[in-house]
PDB file of C-alpha atoms in Angstrom:
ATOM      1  CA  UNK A 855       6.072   3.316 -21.622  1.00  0.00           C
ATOM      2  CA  UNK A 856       3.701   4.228 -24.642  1.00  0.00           C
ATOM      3  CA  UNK A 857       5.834   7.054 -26.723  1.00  0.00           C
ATOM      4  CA  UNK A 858       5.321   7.573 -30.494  1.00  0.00           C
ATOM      5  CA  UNK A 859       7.037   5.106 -32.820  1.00  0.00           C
ATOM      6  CA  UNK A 860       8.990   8.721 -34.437  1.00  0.00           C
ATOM      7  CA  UNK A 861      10.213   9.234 -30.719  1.00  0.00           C
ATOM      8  CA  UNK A 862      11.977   5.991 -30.254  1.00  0.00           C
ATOM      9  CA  UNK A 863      13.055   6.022 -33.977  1.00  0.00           C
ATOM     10  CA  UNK A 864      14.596   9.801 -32.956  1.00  0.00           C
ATOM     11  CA  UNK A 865      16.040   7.945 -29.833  1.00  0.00           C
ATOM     12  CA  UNK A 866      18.089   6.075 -31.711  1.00  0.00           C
ATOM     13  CA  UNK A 867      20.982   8.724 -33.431  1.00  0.00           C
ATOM     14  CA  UNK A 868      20.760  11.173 -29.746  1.00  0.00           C
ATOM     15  CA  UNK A 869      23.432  10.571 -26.765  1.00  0.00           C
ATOM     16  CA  UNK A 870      22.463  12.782 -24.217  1.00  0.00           C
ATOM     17  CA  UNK A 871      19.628  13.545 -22.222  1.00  0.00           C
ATOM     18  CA  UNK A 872      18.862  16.973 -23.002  1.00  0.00           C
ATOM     19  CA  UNK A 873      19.189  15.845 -26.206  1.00  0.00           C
ATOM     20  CA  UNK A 874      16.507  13.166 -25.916  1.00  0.00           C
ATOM     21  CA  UNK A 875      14.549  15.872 -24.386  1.00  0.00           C
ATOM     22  CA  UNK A 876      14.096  18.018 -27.367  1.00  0.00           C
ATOM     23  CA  UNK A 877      13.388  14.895 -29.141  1.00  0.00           C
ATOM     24  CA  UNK A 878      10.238  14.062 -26.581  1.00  0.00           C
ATOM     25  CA  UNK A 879       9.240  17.702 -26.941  1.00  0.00           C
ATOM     26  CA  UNK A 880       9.355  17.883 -30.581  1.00  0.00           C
ATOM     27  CA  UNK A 881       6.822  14.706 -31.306  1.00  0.00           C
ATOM     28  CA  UNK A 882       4.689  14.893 -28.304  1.00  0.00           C
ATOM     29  CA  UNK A 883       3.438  18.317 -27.965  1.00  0.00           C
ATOM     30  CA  UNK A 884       0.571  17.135 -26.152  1.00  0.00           C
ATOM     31  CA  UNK A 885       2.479  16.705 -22.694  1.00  0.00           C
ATOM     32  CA  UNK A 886       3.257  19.227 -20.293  1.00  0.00           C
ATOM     33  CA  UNK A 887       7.056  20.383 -19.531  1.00  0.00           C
ATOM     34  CA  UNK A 888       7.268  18.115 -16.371  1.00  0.00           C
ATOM     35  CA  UNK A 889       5.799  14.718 -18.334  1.00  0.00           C
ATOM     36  CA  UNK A 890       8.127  15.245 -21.009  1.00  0.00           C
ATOM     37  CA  UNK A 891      10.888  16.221 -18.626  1.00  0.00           C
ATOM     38  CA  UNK A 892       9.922  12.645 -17.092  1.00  0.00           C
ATOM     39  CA  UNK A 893       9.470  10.939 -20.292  1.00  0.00           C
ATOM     40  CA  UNK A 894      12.628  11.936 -21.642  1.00  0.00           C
ATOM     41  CA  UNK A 895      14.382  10.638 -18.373  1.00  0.00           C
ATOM     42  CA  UNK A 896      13.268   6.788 -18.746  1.00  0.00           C
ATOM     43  CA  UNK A 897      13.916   6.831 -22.433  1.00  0.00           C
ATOM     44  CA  UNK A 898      17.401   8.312 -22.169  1.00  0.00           C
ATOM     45  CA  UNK A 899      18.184   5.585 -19.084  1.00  0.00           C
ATOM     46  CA  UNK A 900      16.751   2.702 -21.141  1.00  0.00           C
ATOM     47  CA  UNK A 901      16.470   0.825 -17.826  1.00  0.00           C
ATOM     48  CA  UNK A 902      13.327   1.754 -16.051  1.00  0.00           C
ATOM     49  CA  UNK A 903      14.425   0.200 -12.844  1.00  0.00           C
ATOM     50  CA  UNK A 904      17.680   1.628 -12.648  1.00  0.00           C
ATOM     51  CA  UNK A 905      16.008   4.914 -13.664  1.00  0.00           C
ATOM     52  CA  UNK A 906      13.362   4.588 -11.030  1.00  0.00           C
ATOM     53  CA  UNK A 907      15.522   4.032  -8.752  1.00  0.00           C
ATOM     54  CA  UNK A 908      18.516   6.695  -9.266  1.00  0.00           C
ATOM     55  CA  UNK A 909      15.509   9.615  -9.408  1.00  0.00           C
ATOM     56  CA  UNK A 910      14.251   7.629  -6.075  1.00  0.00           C
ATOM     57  CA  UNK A 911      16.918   7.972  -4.459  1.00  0.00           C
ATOM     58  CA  UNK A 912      18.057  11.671  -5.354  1.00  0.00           C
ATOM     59  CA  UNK A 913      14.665  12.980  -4.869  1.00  0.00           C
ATOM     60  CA  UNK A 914      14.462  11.488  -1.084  1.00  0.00           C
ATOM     61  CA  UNK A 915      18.015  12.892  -0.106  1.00  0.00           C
ATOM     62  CA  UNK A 916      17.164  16.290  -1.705  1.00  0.00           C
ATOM     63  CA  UNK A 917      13.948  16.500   0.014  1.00  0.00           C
ATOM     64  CA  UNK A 918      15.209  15.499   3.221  1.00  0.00           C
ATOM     65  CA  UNK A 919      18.138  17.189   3.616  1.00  0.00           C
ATOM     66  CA  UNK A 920      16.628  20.536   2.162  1.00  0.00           C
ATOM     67  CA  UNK A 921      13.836  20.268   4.442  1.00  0.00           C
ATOM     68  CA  UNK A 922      15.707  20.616   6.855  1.00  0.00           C
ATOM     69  CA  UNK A 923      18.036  23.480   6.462  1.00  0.00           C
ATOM     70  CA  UNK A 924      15.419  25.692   7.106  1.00  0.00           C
ATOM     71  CA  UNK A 925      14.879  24.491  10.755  1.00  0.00           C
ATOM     72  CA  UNK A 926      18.832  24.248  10.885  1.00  0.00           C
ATOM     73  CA  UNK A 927      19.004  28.351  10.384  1.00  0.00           C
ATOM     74  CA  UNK A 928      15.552  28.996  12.550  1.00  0.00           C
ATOM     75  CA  UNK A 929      18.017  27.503  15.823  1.00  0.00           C
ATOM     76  CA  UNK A 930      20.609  30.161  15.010  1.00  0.00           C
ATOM     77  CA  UNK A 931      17.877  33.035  14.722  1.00  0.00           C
ATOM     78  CA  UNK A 932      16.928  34.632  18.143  1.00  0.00           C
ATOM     79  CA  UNK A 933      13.473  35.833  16.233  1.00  0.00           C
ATOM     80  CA  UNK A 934      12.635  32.148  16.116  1.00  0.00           C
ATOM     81  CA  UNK A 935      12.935  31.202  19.519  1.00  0.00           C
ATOM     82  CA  UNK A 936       9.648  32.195  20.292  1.00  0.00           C
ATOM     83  CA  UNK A 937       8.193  29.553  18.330  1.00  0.00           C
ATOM     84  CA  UNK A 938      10.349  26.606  19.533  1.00  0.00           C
ATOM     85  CA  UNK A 939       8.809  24.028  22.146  1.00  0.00           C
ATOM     86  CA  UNK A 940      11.205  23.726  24.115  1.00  0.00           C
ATOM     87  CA  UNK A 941      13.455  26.600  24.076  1.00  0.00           C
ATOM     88  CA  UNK A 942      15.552  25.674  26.679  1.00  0.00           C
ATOM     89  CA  UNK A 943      17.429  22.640  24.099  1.00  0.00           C
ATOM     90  CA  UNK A 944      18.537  24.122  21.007  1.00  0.00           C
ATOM     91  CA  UNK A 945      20.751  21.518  18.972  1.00  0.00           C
ATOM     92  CA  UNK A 946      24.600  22.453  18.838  1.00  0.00           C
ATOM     93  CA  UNK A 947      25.740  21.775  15.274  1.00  0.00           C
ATOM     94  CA  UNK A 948      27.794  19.211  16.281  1.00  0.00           C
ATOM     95  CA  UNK A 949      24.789  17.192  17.360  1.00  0.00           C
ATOM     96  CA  UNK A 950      23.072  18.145  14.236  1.00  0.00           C
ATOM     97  CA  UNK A 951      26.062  17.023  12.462  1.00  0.00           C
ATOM     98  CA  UNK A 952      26.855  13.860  14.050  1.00  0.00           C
ATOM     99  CA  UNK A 953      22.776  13.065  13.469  1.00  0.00           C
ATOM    100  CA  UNK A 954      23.439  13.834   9.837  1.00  0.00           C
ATOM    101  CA  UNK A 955      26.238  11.549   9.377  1.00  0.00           C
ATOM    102  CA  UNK A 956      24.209   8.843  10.981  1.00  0.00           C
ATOM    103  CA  UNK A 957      21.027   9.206   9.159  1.00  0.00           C
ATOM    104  CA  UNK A 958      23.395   9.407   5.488  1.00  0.00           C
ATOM    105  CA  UNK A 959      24.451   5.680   6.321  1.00  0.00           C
ATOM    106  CA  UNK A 960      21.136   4.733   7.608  1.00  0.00           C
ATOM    107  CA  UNK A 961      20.378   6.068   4.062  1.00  0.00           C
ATOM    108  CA  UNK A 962      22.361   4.129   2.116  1.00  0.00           C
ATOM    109  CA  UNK A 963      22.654   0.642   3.917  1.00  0.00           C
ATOM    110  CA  UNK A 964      18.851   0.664   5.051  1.00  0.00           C
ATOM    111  CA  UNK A 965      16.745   2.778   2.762  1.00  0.00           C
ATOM    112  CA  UNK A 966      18.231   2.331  -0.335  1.00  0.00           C
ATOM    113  CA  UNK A 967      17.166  -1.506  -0.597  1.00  0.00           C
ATOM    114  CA  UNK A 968      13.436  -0.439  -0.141  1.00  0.00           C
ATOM    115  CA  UNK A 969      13.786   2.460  -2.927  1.00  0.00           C
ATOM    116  CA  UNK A 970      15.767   0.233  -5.203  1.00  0.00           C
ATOM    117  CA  UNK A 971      13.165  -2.764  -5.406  1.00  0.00           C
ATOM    118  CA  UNK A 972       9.878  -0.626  -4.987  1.00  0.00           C
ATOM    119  CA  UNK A 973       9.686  -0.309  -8.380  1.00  0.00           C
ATOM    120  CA  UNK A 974      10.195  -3.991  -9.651  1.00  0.00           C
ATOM    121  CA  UNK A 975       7.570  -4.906  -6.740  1.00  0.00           C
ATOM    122  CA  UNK A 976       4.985  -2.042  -7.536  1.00  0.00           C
ATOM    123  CA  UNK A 977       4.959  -2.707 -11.641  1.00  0.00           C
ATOM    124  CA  UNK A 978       4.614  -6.587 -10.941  1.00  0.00           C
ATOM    125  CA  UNK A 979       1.284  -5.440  -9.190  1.00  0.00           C
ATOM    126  CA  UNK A 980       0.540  -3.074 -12.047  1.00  0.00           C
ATOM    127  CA  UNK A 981       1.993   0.341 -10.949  1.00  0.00           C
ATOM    128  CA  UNK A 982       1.927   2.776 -13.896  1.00  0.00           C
ATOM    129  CA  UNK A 983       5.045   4.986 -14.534  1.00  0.00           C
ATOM    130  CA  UNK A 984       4.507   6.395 -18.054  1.00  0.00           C
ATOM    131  CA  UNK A 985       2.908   9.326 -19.371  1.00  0.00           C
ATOM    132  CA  UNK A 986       0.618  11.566 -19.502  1.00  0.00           C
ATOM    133  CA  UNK A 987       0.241  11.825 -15.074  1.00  0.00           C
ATOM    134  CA  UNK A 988      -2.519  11.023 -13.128  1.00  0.00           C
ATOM    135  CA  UNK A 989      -5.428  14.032 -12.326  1.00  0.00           C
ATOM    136  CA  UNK A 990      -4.854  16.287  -8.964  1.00  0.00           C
ATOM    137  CA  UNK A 991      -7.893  14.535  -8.174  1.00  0.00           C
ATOM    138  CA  UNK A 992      -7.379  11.628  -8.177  1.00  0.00           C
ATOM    139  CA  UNK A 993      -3.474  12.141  -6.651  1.00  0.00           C
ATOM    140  CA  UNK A 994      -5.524  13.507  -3.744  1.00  0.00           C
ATOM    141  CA  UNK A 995      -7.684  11.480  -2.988  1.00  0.00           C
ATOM    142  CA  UNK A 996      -4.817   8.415  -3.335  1.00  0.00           C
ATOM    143  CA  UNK A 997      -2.607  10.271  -1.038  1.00  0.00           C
ATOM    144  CA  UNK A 998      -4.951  11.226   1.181  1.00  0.00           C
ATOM    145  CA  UNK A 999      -5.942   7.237   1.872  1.00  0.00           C
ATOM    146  CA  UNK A1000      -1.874   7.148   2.002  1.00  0.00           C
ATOM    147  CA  UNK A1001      -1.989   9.347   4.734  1.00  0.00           C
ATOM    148  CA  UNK A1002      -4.535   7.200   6.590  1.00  0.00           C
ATOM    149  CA  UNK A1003      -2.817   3.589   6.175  1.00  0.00           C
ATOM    150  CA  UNK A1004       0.633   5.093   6.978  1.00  0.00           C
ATOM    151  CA  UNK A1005      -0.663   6.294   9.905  1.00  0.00           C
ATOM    152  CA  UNK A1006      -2.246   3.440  11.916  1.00  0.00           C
ATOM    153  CA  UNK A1007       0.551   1.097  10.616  1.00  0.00           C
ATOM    154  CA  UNK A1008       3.193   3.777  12.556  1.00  0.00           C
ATOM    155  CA  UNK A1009       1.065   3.929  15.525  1.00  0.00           C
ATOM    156  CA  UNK A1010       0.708   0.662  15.963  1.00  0.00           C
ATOM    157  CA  UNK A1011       4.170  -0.696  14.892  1.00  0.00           C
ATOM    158  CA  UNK A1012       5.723   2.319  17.458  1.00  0.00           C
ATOM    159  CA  UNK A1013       3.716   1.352  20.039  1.00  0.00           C
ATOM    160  CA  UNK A1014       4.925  -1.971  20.227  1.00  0.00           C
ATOM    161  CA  UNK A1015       8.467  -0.711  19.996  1.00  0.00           C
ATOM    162  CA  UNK A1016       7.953   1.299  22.990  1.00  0.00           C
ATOM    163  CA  UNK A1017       7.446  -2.198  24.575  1.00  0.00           C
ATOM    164  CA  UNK A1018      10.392  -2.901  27.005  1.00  0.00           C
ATOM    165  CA  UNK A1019      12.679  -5.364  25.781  1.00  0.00           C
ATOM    166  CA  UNK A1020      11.880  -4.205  21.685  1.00  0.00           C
ATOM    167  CA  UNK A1021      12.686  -0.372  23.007  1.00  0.00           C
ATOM    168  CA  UNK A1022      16.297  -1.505  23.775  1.00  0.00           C
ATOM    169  CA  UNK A1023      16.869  -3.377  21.226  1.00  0.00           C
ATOM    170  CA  UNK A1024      15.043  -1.158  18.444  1.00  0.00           C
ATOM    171  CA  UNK A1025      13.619   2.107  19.385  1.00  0.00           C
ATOM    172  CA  UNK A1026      15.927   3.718  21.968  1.00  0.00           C
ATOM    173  CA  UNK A1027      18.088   5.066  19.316  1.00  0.00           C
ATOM    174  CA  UNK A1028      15.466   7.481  18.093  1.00  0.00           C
ATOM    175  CA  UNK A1029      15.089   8.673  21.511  1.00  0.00           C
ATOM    176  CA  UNK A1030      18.556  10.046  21.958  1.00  0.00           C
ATOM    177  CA  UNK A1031      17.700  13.015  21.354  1.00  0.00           C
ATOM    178  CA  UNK A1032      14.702  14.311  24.054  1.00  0.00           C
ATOM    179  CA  UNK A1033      14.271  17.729  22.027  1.00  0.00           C
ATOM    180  CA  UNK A1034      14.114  16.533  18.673  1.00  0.00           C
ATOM    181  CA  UNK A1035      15.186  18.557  15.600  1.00  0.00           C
ATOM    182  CA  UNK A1036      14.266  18.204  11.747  1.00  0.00           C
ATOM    183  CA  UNK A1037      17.366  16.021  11.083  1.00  0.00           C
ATOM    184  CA  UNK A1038      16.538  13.663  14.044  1.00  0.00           C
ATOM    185  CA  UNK A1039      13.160  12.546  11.870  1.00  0.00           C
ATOM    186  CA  UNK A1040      15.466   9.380  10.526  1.00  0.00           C
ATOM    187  CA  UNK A1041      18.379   9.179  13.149  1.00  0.00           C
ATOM    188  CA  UNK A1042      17.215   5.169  13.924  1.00  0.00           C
ATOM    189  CA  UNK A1043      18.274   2.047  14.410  1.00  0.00           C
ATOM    190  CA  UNK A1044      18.213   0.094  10.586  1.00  0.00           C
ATOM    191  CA  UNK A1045      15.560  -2.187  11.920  1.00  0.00           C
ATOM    192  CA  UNK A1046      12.914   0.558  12.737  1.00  0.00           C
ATOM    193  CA  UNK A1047      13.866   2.376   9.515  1.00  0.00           C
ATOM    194  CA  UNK A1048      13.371  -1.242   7.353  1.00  0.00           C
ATOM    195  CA  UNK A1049      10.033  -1.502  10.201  1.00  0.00           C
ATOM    196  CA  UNK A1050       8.193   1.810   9.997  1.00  0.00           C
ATOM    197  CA  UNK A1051       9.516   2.366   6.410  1.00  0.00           C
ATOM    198  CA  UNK A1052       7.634  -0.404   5.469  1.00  0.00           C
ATOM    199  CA  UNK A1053       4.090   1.808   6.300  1.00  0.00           C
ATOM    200  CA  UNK A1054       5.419   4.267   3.682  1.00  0.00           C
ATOM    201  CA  UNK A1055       6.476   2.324   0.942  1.00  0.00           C
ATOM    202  CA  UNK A1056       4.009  -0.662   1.680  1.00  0.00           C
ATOM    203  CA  UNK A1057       0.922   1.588   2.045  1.00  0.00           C
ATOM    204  CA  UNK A1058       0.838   2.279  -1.722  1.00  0.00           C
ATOM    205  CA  UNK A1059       1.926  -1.522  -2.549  1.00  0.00           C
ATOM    206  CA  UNK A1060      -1.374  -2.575  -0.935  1.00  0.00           C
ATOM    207  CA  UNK A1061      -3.576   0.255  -2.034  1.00  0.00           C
ATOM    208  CA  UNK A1062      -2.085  -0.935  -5.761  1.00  0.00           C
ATOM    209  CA  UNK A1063      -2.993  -4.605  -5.150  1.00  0.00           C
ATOM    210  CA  UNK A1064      -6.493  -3.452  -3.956  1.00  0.00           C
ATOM    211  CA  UNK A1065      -7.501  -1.269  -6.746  1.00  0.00           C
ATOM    212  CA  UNK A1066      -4.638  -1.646  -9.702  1.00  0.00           C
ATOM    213  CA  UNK A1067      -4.556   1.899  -9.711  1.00  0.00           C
ATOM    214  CA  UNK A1068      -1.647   3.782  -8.709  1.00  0.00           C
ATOM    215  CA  UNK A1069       1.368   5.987 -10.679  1.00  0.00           C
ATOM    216  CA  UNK A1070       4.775   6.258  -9.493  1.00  0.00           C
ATOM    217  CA  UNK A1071       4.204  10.558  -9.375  1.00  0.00           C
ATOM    218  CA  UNK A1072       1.662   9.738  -7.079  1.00  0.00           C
ATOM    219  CA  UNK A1073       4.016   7.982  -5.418  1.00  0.00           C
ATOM    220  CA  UNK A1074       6.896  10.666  -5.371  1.00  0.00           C
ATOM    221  CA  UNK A1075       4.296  12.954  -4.082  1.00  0.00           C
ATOM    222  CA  UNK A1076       3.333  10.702  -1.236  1.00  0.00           C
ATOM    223  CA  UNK A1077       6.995  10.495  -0.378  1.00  0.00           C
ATOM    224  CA  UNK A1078       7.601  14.087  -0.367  1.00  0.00           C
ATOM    225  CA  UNK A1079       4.430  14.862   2.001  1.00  0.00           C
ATOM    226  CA  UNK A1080       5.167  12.568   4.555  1.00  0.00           C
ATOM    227  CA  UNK A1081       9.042  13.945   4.418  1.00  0.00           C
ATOM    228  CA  UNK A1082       7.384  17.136   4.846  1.00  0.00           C
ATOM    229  CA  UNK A1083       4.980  15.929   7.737  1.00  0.00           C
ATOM    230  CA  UNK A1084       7.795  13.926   9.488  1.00  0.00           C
ATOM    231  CA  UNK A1085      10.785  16.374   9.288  1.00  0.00           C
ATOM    232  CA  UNK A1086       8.517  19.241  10.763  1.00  0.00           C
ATOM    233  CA  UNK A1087       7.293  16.774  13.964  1.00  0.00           C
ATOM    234  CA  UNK A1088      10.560  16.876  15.037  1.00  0.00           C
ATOM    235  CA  UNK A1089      11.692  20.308  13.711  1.00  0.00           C
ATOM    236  CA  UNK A1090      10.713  21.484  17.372  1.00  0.00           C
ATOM    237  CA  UNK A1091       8.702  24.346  15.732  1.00  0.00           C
ATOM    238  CA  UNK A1092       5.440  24.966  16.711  1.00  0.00           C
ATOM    239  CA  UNK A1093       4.153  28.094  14.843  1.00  0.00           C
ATOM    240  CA  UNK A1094       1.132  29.632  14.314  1.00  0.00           C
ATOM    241  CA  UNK A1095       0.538  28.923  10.480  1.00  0.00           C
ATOM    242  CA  UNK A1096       1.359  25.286  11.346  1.00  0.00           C
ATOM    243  CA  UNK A1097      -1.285  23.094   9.617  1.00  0.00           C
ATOM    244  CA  UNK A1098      -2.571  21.452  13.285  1.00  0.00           C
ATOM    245  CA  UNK A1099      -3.706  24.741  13.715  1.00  0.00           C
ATOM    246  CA  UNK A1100      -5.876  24.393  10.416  1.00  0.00           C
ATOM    247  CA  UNK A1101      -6.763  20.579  11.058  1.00  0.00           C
ATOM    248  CA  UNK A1102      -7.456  19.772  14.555  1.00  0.00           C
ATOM    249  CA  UNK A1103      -6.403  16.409  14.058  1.00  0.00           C
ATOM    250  CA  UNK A1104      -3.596  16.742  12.750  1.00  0.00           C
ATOM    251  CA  UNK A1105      -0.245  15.327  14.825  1.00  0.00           C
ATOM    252  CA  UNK A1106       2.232  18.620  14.355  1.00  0.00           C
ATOM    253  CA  UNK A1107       5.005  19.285  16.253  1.00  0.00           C
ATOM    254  CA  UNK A1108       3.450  19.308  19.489  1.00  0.00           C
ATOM    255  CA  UNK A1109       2.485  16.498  19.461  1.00  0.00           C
ATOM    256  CA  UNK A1110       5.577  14.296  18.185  1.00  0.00           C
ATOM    257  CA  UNK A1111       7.600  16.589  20.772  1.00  0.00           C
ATOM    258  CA  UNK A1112       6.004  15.644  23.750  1.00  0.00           C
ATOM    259  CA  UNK A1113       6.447  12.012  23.297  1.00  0.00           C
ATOM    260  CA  UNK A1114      10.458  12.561  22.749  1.00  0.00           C
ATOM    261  CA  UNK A1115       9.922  14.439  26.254  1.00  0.00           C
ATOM    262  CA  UNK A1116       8.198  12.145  27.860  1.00  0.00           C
ATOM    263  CA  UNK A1117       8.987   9.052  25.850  1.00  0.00           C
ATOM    264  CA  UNK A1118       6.018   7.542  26.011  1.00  0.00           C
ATOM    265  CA  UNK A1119       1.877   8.387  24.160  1.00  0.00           C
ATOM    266  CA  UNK A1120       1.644  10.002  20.929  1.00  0.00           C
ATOM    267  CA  UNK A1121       2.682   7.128  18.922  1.00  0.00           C
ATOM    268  CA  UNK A1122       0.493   8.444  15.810  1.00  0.00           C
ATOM    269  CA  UNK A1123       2.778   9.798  12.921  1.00  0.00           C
ATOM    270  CA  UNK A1124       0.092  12.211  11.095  1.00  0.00           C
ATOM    271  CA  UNK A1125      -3.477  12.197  12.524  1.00  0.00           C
ATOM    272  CA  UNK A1126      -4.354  12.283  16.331  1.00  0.00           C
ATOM    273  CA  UNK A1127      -7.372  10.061  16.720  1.00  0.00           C
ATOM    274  CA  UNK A1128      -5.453   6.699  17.494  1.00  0.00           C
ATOM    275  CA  UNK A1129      -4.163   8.290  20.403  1.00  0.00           C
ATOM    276  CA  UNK A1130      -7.353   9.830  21.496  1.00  0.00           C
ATOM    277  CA  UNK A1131      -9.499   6.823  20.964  1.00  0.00           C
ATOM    278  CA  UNK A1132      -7.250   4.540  22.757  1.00  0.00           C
ATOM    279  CA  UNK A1133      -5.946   6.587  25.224  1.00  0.00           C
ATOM    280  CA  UNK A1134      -2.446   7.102  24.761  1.00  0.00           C
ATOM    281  CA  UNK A1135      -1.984  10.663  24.927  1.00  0.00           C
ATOM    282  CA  UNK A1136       1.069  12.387  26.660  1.00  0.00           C
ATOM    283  CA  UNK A1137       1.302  15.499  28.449  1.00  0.00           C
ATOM    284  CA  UNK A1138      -0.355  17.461  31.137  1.00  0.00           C
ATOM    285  CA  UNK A1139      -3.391  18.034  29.696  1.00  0.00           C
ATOM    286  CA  UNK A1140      -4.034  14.114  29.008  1.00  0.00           C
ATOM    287  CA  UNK A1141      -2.970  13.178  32.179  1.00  0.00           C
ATOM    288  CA  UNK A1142      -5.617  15.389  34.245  1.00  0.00           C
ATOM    289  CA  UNK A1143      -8.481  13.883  31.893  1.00  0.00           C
ATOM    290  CA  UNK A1144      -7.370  10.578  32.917  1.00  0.00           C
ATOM    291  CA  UNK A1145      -7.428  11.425  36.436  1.00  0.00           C
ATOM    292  CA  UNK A1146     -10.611  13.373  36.256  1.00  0.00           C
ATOM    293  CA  UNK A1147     -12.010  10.063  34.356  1.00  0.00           C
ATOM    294  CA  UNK A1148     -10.995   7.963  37.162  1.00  0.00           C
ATOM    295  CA  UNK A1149     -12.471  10.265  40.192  1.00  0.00           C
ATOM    296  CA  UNK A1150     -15.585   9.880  38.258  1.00  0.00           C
ATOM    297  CA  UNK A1151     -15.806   6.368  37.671  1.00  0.00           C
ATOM    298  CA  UNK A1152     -15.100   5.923  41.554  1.00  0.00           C
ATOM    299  CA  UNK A1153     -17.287   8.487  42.219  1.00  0.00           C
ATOM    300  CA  UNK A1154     -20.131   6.358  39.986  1.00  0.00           C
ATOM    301  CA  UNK A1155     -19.137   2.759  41.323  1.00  0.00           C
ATOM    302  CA  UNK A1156     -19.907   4.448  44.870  1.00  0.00           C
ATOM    303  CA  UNK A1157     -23.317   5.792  44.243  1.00  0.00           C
ATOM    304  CA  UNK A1158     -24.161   2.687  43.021  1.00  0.00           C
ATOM    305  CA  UNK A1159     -22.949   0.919  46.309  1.00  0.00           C
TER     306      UNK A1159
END
């Protein structure tokens, strides 16, 4: 990381991170509090993959896990009924506690490889991780082509492991639960966590290759959105602020829900047009286009006879 020569020199007689902090602060007024904050980090840890990796790591369980306390108090919360697809299953917190358990280990025996060597992989393709951050801007528009790649590598990777013998082996895990709730986004086998994890941690591995562009903030950012997107497709929550009410195409809850109900379509993670465009949407609705598609094709093939 690029710091003033009179910051490392500082570095050198402090022992403690806040105490590196003020240090930052005092010879680089030029950064805001959160680039300092983050500057201060890497310089106290002297070991930017172990500090990469520790923030990594806390960052994804406090997300997650906060994320979904929320959704854990709406089931206990008659008001919120209203809003829950299917009312009828409401988690006992025994399930939601024996899910938790499940998903901690899958966190630390399956996840915490990919955190720990994401950041040796993504600086040997040229990731920056210093300071000052990247633009909103540009963060946007990064995360938004994120959003994109993530999503046709999940729909494509979960539609093959809805394919019979891989489902068994791989995917039926996930579908223990038919009614999913927020802390059910995870609860899978260590293969399909390793398998679709690789669409969120890849994604920006290969947009970095591509352009040489791409900061590890952008990165954290990335990673808390699609927490965000993921945990509320299976919160079971369908209200009406809920951003696929905003952007038609976007997944939701609805749309995740019904393929835990009916285990199969909706294979897309964020965006609906895989589904629509090759014709693997679930539910009621998509069912009586298909069969309205097929009268009329055999209504065609006879007028041509």
């Amino acid at each position: 990381m690029d710091m003033l020569n009179t910051t490392v020199g500082a570095l050198n007689q402090t022992q403690d991170y806040f105490s590196v902090f003020e240090e930052v602060s005092k010879y680089n007024v030029n950064l805001n509090y959160f680039e300092r904050l983050w500057a201060a980090w890497y310089m106290y840890m002297q070991n930017d993959t172990l500090a990469t990796g520790i923030m990594s790591f806390v960052m994804h369980e406090l997300v997650y896990f906060g994320r979904c306390l929320p959704f854990i108090i709406m089931d206990k919360i008659p008001y919120f009924q209203q809003y829950k697809i299917q009312s009828q299953k409401i988690p006992t917190l025994k399930e939601q506690w024996d899910c938790a358990a499940i998903v901690l280990i899958s966190h630390f025996t399956a996840e915490l490889p990919q955190i720990w060597f994401f950041h040796p992989i993504a600086t040997y393709f040229g990731m920056d991780y210093g300071v000052p951050f990247p633009s909103l801007l540009k963060m946007f528009i990064q995360i938004s082509i994120l959003f994109v790649m993530e999503d046709t590598w999940h729909y494509w990777f979960h539609r093959a492991l809805h394919y019979g013998p891989l489902y068994k082996a791989i995917h039926k895990m996930h579908h223990t639960y038919s009614a999913p709730f927020g802390l059910a986004a995870e609860y899978a086998s260590p293969i399909e966590t390793m398998l679709l994890g690789m669409g969120v941690v890849g994604s920006p591995i290969i947009l970095l290759s591509v352009t040489g562009d791409l900061h590890l903030v952008t990165m954290y950012v990335w990673i808390i959105l699609r927490l965000f997107q993921a945990i509320d497709a299976h919160s079971g929550y369908d209200f009406p602020w809920s951003l696929r009410h905003i952007l038609p195409f976007w997944a939701g809850a609805d749309h995740h829900d019904m393929h835990h109900e009916k285990f199969i379509g909706n294979y897309s993670s964020s965006f609906r047009w895989w589904d629509f465009f090759l014709d693997t949407e679930a539910g009621p609705e998509a069912n009586k286009k298909r069969r309205e598609r097929k009268l009329q094709a055999i209504k065609n093939a006879k007028k041509e006879n």
